[in-house]
Coordinates of C-alpha atoms in Angstrom, one line a residue:
Chain D
M936 CA 0.0 0.0 0.0
E937 CA 3.0 2.3 -0.4
N938 CA 2.5 5.5 -2.3
P939 CA 5.5 6.8 -4.1
G940 CA 5.0 10.5 -3.4
G941 CA 5.6 10.2 0.3
S942 CA 2.3 9.9 2.2
S943 CA -1.3 10.9 1.4
L944 CA -2.2 11.7 5.0
P945 CA -4.8 14.4 5.6
A946 CA -3.1 17.8 5.7
F947 CA -3.5 18.3 9.5
L948 CA -1.9 14.9 10.2
E949 CA 0.9 15.5 7.8
L950 CA 1.5 18.8 9.5
Q951 CA 1.6 17.1 12.9
R952 CA 4.0 14.4 11.6
T953 CA 6.5 16.7 9.9
R954 CA 6.4 19.8 11.9
V955 CA 6.7 21.0 15.5
L956 CA 4.2 23.8 16.1
C957 CA 5.4 26.7 18.3
K958 CA 2.3 28.1 19.9
A959 CA 2.4 31.3 22.0
D960 CA 2.3 29.4 25.3
A961 CA 4.1 26.1 24.5
P962 CA 5.2 24.0 21.5
T963 CA 2.9 21.2 20.5
H964 CA 3.4 17.9 18.6
T965 CA 6.9 17.8 19.8
E966 CA 7.1 14.0 20.1
G967 CA 6.5 12.9 16.5
F968 CA 5.4 9.5 15.5
Q969 CA 8.2 7.0 16.3
Y970 CA 6.4 3.9 15.2
S971 CA 6.5 3.5 11.4
G972 CA 3.2 1.7 11.4
A973 CA 1.4 4.5 13.1
F974 CA -0.7 5.2 10.0
A975 CA -0.8 1.6 8.7
A976 CA -4.6 1.5 9.3
M977 CA -5.0 4.4 6.9
G978 CA -2.9 2.6 4.3
V979 CA 0.0 5.0 4.7
D980 CA 3.5 3.7 5.2
T981 CA 5.7 6.3 6.9
S982 CA 8.6 4.1 7.6
V983 CA 12.2 5.1 6.6
S984 CA 13.8 2.2 4.9
V985 CA 17.5 2.5 4.0
E986 CA 16.7 3.0 0.4
K987 CA 14.2 5.8 1.2
F988 CA 16.7 7.4 3.6
C989 CA 19.4 7.3 0.9
S990 CA 17.2 8.9 -1.7
N991 CA 15.9 11.7 0.6
F992 CA 19.1 12.5 2.6
K993 CA 20.7 15.8 1.6
I994 CA 23.6 18.0 2.9
E995 CA 24.0 21.6 2.0
I996 CA 27.1 23.5 3.3
N997 CA 26.5 27.1 4.3
R998 CA 29.9 28.0 5.8
L999 CA 33.2 26.3 6.0
T1000 CA 36.3 27.8 7.5
E1001 CA 39.4 26.3 9.3
E1002 CA 37.8 26.4 12.7
D1003 CA 34.0 26.2 12.1
M1004 CA 31.4 25.1 9.7
E1005 CA 27.6 25.2 9.4
F1006 CA 25.6 22.9 7.2
D1007 CA 22.0 21.8 6.7
M1008 CA 21.3 18.1 7.2
I1009 CA 18.0 17.3 5.6
G1010 CA 16.0 14.1 5.8
V1011 CA 17.3 12.6 9.0
D1012 CA 15.7 11.7 12.3
A1013 CA 16.7 13.6 15.4
S1014 CA 18.1 10.4 17.0
I1015 CA 20.7 10.1 14.2
A1016 CA 21.5 13.8 14.2
N1017 CA 21.8 13.7 18.0
A1018 CA 24.1 10.6 17.8
F1019 CA 26.5 12.6 15.6
R1020 CA 26.4 15.6 17.9
R1021 CA 27.0 13.4 21.0
I1022 CA 29.9 11.6 19.3
L1023 CA 31.5 14.9 18.2
I1024 CA 31.5 16.2 21.7
S1025 CA 32.5 13.1 23.7
E1026 CA 33.9 10.4 21.5
V1027 CA 36.1 11.8 18.7
P1028 CA 39.7 11.5 20.1
T1029 CA 42.3 14.3 20.3
M1030 CA 45.7 14.8 21.9
A1031 CA 45.9 16.7 25.2
I1032 CA 48.5 17.1 28.0
E1033 CA 47.8 14.5 30.6
K1034 CA 50.9 14.3 32.7
V1035 CA 53.0 17.2 34.0
F1036 CA 56.4 16.6 35.6
M1037 CA 57.1 19.6 37.7
V1038 CA 60.8 20.3 38.2
D1039 CA 60.4 23.8 39.6
N1040 CA 57.4 26.0 40.2
T1041 CA 57.9 29.1 42.3
S1042 CA 55.1 31.0 40.6
V1043 CA 51.9 31.9 42.5
I1044 CA 49.9 29.3 40.5
A1045 CA 49.8 26.0 42.3
D1046 CA 51.1 22.9 40.6
E1047 CA 47.7 21.3 40.1
V1048 CA 46.1 24.5 38.8
L1049 CA 49.0 25.0 36.3
S1050 CA 48.7 21.4 35.2
H1051 CA 45.0 21.8 34.6
R1052 CA 45.6 24.9 32.5
L1053 CA 48.2 23.0 30.4
G1054 CA 45.8 20.2 29.9
L1055 CA 43.2 22.5 28.3
I1056 CA 45.7 23.9 25.7
P1057 CA 44.6 22.8 22.2
L1058 CA 47.5 20.9 20.4
D1059 CA 48.2 21.0 16.7
A1060 CA 48.6 17.2 16.5
D1061 CA 46.5 14.9 14.3
P1062 CA 45.2 12.2 16.8
R1063 CA 44.9 9.7 13.9
L1064 CA 48.7 9.4 13.8
F1065 CA 48.7 8.2 17.4
E1066 CA 47.6 5.2 19.5
Y1067 CA 46.0 5.2 22.9
I1068 CA 48.5 4.7 25.7
S1069 CA 48.4 1.2 27.2
D1070 CA 50.2 -0.2 30.1
D1071 CA 51.5 3.3 30.9
V1072 CA 54.6 2.8 28.6
P1073 CA 55.1 6.1 26.8
N1074 CA 56.7 5.8 23.4
E1075 CA 56.8 7.8 20.2
R1076 CA 53.5 6.4 19.0
N1077 CA 51.4 7.4 21.9
T1078 CA 53.0 10.4 23.6
I1079 CA 54.0 13.9 22.7
V1080 CA 56.5 15.6 25.1
Y1081 CA 56.7 19.3 25.7
K1082 CA 59.1 21.3 27.8
L1083 CA 58.4 24.6 29.5
H1084 CA 61.3 26.5 31.1
V1085 CA 60.8 30.1 31.9
S1086 CA 62.1 32.4 34.6
C1087 CA 61.7 36.0 35.4
E1088 CA 64.9 37.6 36.5
K1089 CA 65.2 39.6 39.6
G1090 CA 64.6 43.3 39.1
S1091 CA 62.9 42.9 35.8
Q1092 CA 59.3 43.4 34.8
R1093 CA 56.6 40.9 35.5
L1094 CA 56.5 38.2 32.8
T1095 CA 53.6 36.5 31.0
V1096 CA 54.1 32.9 30.0
K1097 CA 52.3 32.1 26.8
S1098 CA 51.4 28.7 25.3
G1099 CA 53.8 29.4 22.4
Q1100 CA 56.7 29.0 24.9
L1101 CA 55.9 25.3 25.2
E1102 CA 58.8 23.6 23.4
W1103 CA 58.1 20.3 21.6
L1104 CA 60.7 17.6 22.3
P1105 CA 60.5 15.2 19.3
E1106 CA 63.2 13.0 20.9
G1107 CA 61.1 12.4 24.0
S1108 CA 61.6 13.2 27.7
Q1109 CA 64.8 14.9 28.8
L1110 CA 64.2 14.1 32.5
T1111 CA 66.1 11.3 34.0
M1112 CA 64.5 8.9 36.4
A1113 CA 65.8 9.2 40.0
S1114 CA 66.6 5.4 40.2
P1115 CA 70.2 4.6 41.0
A1116 CA 71.9 4.6 37.6
Q1117 CA 74.0 1.6 36.8
S1118 CA 77.4 2.5 35.3
G1119 CA 77.5 2.1 31.6
D1120 CA 73.7 2.2 31.2
N1121 CA 72.1 5.1 29.4
Q1122 CA 70.2 7.2 31.9
R1123 CA 66.6 6.2 31.8
T1124 CA 64.1 8.9 31.1
Y1125 CA 60.3 9.1 31.6
T1126 CA 59.7 8.0 28.0
S1127 CA 61.1 5.2 25.9
F1128 CA 61.1 6.6 22.4
G1129 CA 62.3 4.1 19.7
Q1130 CA 62.8 6.9 17.2
S1131 CA 62.3 10.6 16.8
Q1132 CA 58.9 12.1 16.1
Q1133 CA 60.4 14.6 13.7
N1134 CA 58.8 12.9 10.7
T1135 CA 55.4 12.0 12.2
S1136 CA 53.6 14.8 10.5
E1137 CA 54.4 17.6 8.1
R1138 CA 54.0 20.3 10.7
P1139 CA 55.8 20.3 14.0
L1140 CA 53.6 19.0 16.8
G1141 CA 53.2 22.3 18.5
V1142 CA 50.3 24.1 20.1
K1143 CA 47.5 25.4 18.0
Y1144 CA 47.4 28.9 19.5
K1145 CA 50.6 30.5 20.6
D1146 CA 49.0 33.4 22.6
I1147 CA 47.2 31.6 25.4
T1148 CA 48.3 32.9 28.8
I1149 CA 49.5 30.0 31.0
A1150 CA 50.9 31.9 34.0
R1151 CA 52.4 35.2 35.1
L1152 CA 55.8 35.3 36.8
G1153 CA 57.0 37.9 39.2
P1154 CA 60.7 38.9 39.6
G1155 CA 62.7 35.9 40.8
Q1156 CA 60.0 33.3 40.0
A1157 CA 60.4 30.4 37.6
I1158 CA 58.6 27.5 36.1
E1159 CA 60.4 24.4 34.8
L1160 CA 58.4 21.4 33.7
E1161 CA 57.8 18.7 31.2
A1162 CA 54.3 17.9 29.9
H1163 CA 53.3 14.6 28.3
A1164 CA 50.3 14.7 25.9
V1165 CA 48.3 11.5 25.2
K1166 CA 45.3 10.5 23.1
G1167 CA 41.9 10.5 24.8
V1168 CA 38.2 11.2 24.3
G1169 CA 35.9 13.9 25.6
K1170 CA 33.8 11.6 27.9
V1171 CA 36.9 11.0 30.0
H1172 CA 37.8 14.7 30.3
A1173 CA 36.5 17.7 28.3
K1174 CA 40.1 18.7 27.5
W1175 CA 40.0 15.9 24.9
S1176 CA 36.8 17.2 23.3
P1177 CA 37.7 18.2 19.7
V1178 CA 34.9 20.7 19.5
A1179 CA 34.4 24.0 21.3
T1180 CA 30.9 22.8 20.9
A1181 CA 28.7 21.1 18.2
W1182 CA 25.0 21.8 18.0
Y1183 CA 22.0 21.7 15.7
R1184 CA 18.7 23.5 15.5
M1185 CA 15.6 22.6 13.5
L1186 CA 14.8 24.7 10.6
P1187 CA 12.3 27.4 11.6
E1188 CA 9.3 27.9 9.3
V1189 CA 7.2 31.0 9.5
V1190 CA 3.8 30.9 7.9
L1191 CA 1.3 33.8 7.5
L1192 CA -2.1 32.4 8.1
K1193 CA -3.8 35.3 6.3
E1194 CA -2.9 38.3 4.3
I1195 CA -1.6 41.0 6.6
K1196 CA -1.9 44.5 5.2
D1197 CA -0.9 48.1 5.7
G1198 CA -0.8 49.1 9.4
D1199 CA -0.9 45.5 10.6
A1200 CA 2.0 44.6 8.3
E1201 CA 4.1 47.5 9.6
E1202 CA 3.3 46.5 13.2
L1203 CA 4.3 42.9 12.5
V1204 CA 7.6 44.0 10.9
K1205 CA 8.4 46.2 13.9
K1206 CA 7.5 43.4 16.4
C1207 CA 10.2 41.0 15.1
P1208 CA 13.6 41.7 16.7
V1209 CA 15.5 39.7 14.0
N1210 CA 13.7 41.1 11.0
V1211 CA 12.1 37.9 9.7
F1212 CA 9.3 39.9 8.0
D1213 CA 9.5 42.4 5.2
I1214 CA 7.0 44.6 3.5
E1215 CA 6.0 44.2 -0.1
D1216 CA 4.7 47.3 -1.9
L1217 CA 1.5 46.4 -3.8
G1218 CA 1.4 49.9 -5.5
N1219 CA -1.1 52.7 -4.9
G1220 CA 0.0 52.9 -1.3
K1221 CA -1.0 49.4 -0.3
K1222 CA 1.4 47.2 1.6
R1223 CA 1.6 43.5 2.5
A1224 CA 3.7 41.6 4.9
V1225 CA 5.9 38.8 3.6
V1226 CA 8.2 36.3 5.3
A1227 CA 11.7 37.3 4.1
K1228 CA 14.2 35.6 6.3
P1229 CA 12.6 32.6 8.1
R1230 CA 16.1 31.1 9.0
A1231 CA 16.8 34.1 11.2
C1232 CA 13.8 33.3 13.4
T1233 CA 14.9 32.6 17.0
L1234 CA 11.4 31.5 18.0
C1235 CA 11.1 34.4 20.5
R1236 CA 7.3 34.2 19.7
E1237 CA 6.9 38.0 19.8
C1238 CA 4.9 37.7 16.5
V1239 CA 2.4 35.2 18.0
R1240 CA 1.8 37.3 21.1
P1241 CA -0.9 38.3 22.2
T1242 CA -2.9 36.6 19.4
D1243 CA -1.6 33.7 17.2
D1244 CA -4.2 33.9 14.5
Q1245 CA -2.0 35.8 12.0
V1246 CA 1.3 33.9 12.1
E1247 CA 2.3 30.4 12.8
L1248 CA 5.8 29.3 13.9
R1249 CA 6.9 25.8 13.0
R1250 CA 10.0 23.8 12.9
V1251 CA 10.7 21.2 10.3
R1252 CA 11.3 17.9 12.1
D1253 CA 13.8 16.4 9.7
H1254 CA 15.8 19.5 8.7
F1255 CA 18.8 20.3 11.0
I1256 CA 21.1 23.3 10.9
F1257 CA 24.2 21.7 12.2
T1258 CA 27.1 23.8 13.5
I1259 CA 30.6 22.5 14.4
E1260 CA 33.2 24.6 16.1
S1261 CA 36.6 22.9 16.1
T1262 CA 39.2 23.5 18.8
G1263 CA 41.9 23.2 16.2
A1264 CA 43.4 19.7 16.1
L1265 CA 41.3 18.7 13.1
P1266 CA 39.3 20.8 10.7
P1267 CA 35.5 20.6 11.3
E1268 CA 34.7 18.7 8.1
V1269 CA 37.1 15.9 9.1
L1270 CA 35.7 15.9 12.6
F1271 CA 32.2 15.2 11.2
T1272 CA 33.4 12.3 9.0
E1273 CA 35.3 10.9 12.0
A1274 CA 32.2 11.1 14.1
V1275 CA 30.1 9.1 11.5
K1276 CA 32.9 6.5 11.3
I1277 CA 32.7 6.1 15.1
L1278 CA 29.0 5.4 14.9
E1279 CA 29.6 2.8 12.2
E1280 CA 32.3 1.2 14.4
K1281 CA 29.9 1.0 17.3
C1282 CA 27.4 -0.9 15.1
E1283 CA 30.1 -3.2 13.8
R1284 CA 31.3 -4.0 17.4
V1285 CA 27.8 -4.9 18.5
I1286 CA 27.1 -7.0 15.4
S1287 CA 30.3 -9.0 16.0
E1288 CA 29.4 -9.4 19.6
L1289 CA 26.0 -10.8 18.7
S1290 CA 27.4 -13.2 16.1
Chain W
M145 CA 24.9 -10.0 25.5
E146 CA 21.4 -11.4 24.7
H147 CA 18.8 -12.3 27.3
G148 CA 16.1 -14.3 25.6
S149 CA 14.0 -17.4 26.0
L150 CA 15.1 -20.8 24.9
T151 CA 11.7 -21.7 23.3
D152 CA 10.7 -18.3 21.9
S153 CA 13.4 -16.4 20.0
S154 CA 11.1 -13.6 18.9
A155 CA 11.6 -11.5 22.0
S156 CA 14.9 -10.6 23.5
T157 CA 16.7 -8.0 25.6
F158 CA 20.2 -7.0 24.4
S159 CA 22.5 -5.8 27.2
I160 CA 25.3 -3.7 25.7
M161 CA 28.2 -2.6 27.8
E162 CA 30.1 0.7 27.2
E163 CA 27.3 2.2 25.2
D164 CA 24.7 4.9 25.8
H165 CA 21.9 7.0 24.2
T166 CA 24.2 7.6 21.2
L167 CA 23.9 4.1 19.9
A168 CA 20.7 2.9 21.7
N169 CA 18.5 5.8 20.5
S170 CA 19.7 5.5 16.9
V171 CA 19.2 1.7 16.9
R172 CA 15.7 2.2 18.4
F173 CA 14.9 4.5 15.5
V174 CA 16.1 2.1 12.9
L175 CA 14.3 -0.8 14.7
N176 CA 11.0 1.1 14.6
Q177 CA 11.2 1.3 10.9
D178 CA 11.3 -2.4 10.5
P179 CA 7.9 -3.9 9.8
R180 CA 9.0 -7.2 11.6
V181 CA 9.3 -5.3 14.9
A182 CA 6.2 -5.4 17.2
F183 CA 7.9 -3.5 20.0
C184 CA 11.2 -2.0 20.8
G185 CA 12.6 0.3 23.5
Y186 CA 15.7 0.9 25.5
S187 CA 16.7 1.8 29.0
I188 CA 19.8 2.7 31.0
P189 CA 19.3 0.8 34.3
H190 CA 21.6 3.1 36.3
P191 CA 23.2 6.4 35.1
A192 CA 26.5 5.4 36.7
D193 CA 26.8 2.1 34.8
N194 CA 28.0 2.2 31.2
K195 CA 25.3 -0.2 30.1
V196 CA 22.1 0.0 28.0
N197 CA 19.4 -2.6 27.6
I198 CA 17.6 -2.7 24.3
R199 CA 14.3 -4.7 24.2
V200 CA 13.2 -6.1 20.9
Q201 CA 9.9 -8.0 20.3
T202 CA 9.1 -9.2 16.8
T203 CA 6.1 -10.6 15.0
G204 CA 7.9 -14.0 14.7
D205 CA 11.4 -13.6 13.3
P206 CA 14.3 -14.1 15.7
A207 CA 14.9 -10.9 17.6
K208 CA 18.7 -11.3 17.2
D209 CA 18.5 -11.3 13.4
V210 CA 16.2 -8.3 13.4
M211 CA 18.6 -6.5 15.7
K212 CA 21.6 -7.4 13.5
D213 CA 19.8 -6.1 10.5
A214 CA 19.0 -2.8 12.2
L215 CA 22.6 -2.3 13.1
Q216 CA 23.6 -3.2 9.6
D217 CA 21.1 -0.6 8.2
L218 CA 22.5 2.0 10.6
M219 CA 26.0 1.3 9.2
V220 CA 24.8 1.7 5.7
M221 CA 23.1 4.9 6.6
G222 CA 26.3 6.1 8.1
Q223 CA 28.2 5.3 5.0
H224 CA 25.7 7.2 2.9
V225 CA 25.9 10.2 5.3
R226 CA 29.6 10.2 5.0
G227 CA 29.6 9.9 1.2
T228 CA 27.0 12.7 0.8
F229 CA 28.9 14.9 3.3
D230 CA 32.3 14.4 1.6
K231 CA 30.7 15.2 -1.8
A232 CA 29.1 18.4 -0.4
V233 CA 32.4 19.5 1.1
A234 CA 34.3 18.9 -2.1
D235 CA 31.7 20.8 -4.1
F236 CA 31.8 23.7 -1.6
K237 CA 35.6 23.8 -1.6
S238 CA 35.8 23.7 -5.4
K239 CA 33.6 26.8 -5.5
M240 CA 35.6 28.6 -2.8
P241 CA 39.0 29.2 -4.5
A242 CA 37.6 31.7 -6.9
E243 CA 36.2 33.9 -4.1
Q244 CA 39.4 33.6 -2.1
M245 CA 41.4 34.7 -5.2
D246 CA 39.3 37.8 -5.4
V247 CA 40.1 38.6 -1.8
D248 CA 43.8 38.3 -2.5
V249 CA 43.6 40.6 -5.5
N250 CA 41.8 43.2 -3.4
Q251 CA 44.5 43.0 -0.8
Q252 CA 47.3 43.6 -3.3

């Protein structure tokens, strides 16, 4: 009983199925119809088979820069869009400083606070080139080592320590372990690098932004430390989250329920703080309100207050305006593909566990 | 891990460790699209445990097979999303250089 052109539900049901209505007091029809057989009794199949999904799914990119992007994801259920968002925030791995070896810290910032600040610095290292650290053995495939050695001389001006002063050590740790050294042995350090990291990537594995303030030093104060960065995910600690944030909103739809003319039109245009409406000149002094920029609508609902018989605010249930703000390790478009891959890996894992 | 009945394979609860709403909600959506599914739902028994229970009841087919098909469908959807996205990005980038060159000319 499938009809090719989507569904032939009565208009009011189709509206409830595909839109969220934003009434003046509260939104209605927010839940949607999860069960695909909800309208089976009417001979309408609303299920989303893989074939249907593939033919209806669309992506339109609105903005793409090095650090953020916005795109429209059309024809997808909120559960899938939300899965992508959740994975982006908490499960796409990055590198971040996890261990700090304090040699000297006479600054006013306590060791643990300084370490926390170091952890939050975005690193310009592609996490796909590294492995997760296992058994706590740091080597060139799972650890990046940085050194910070700054001091403020007596009698000089106060000094600001910036993230750019973190120096990458491609050969690994320079700190020797305090264990009694056997003669002839090489001094053991805190990492066991088999080879240099110099050729791991095209760019040096530095920090992404060189102007982040780490600490301030007064005359006579000094900081000397070594920081070890490892691979991790955002659900363990937010410092590993690859996004400043990732979010989506449903596409707003603004509908004029009747023709709004002259004085009423001007009043409506004035009501909207984001200028969704515009006035169309009909000639001989007559004016009519039109919806010019529905995407700008923030659903403040000023236009449906006090009466909602002129305008209806809706949201399209399967159209998401998705925004990703990267912290710098990976460009936003790579982050999204990585997130989708992680969802696929999750499925694969459960399939193999069930077999 | 599957909790079902020895005599009736059409209803099972799948207990998945180290997963959360991310996978469970997506799988529930896909399961709901399958005409063989009579009921499905998921729960997280305790917020501190990394575990989710997905309940599947079918109209007769083994719940395990239906569950596997749903996961397979979700994977195919993911592949399609990735393909569409990569193509959209490539198209967008191929249009970009012209505009960027204009900017450079203006700066000179």
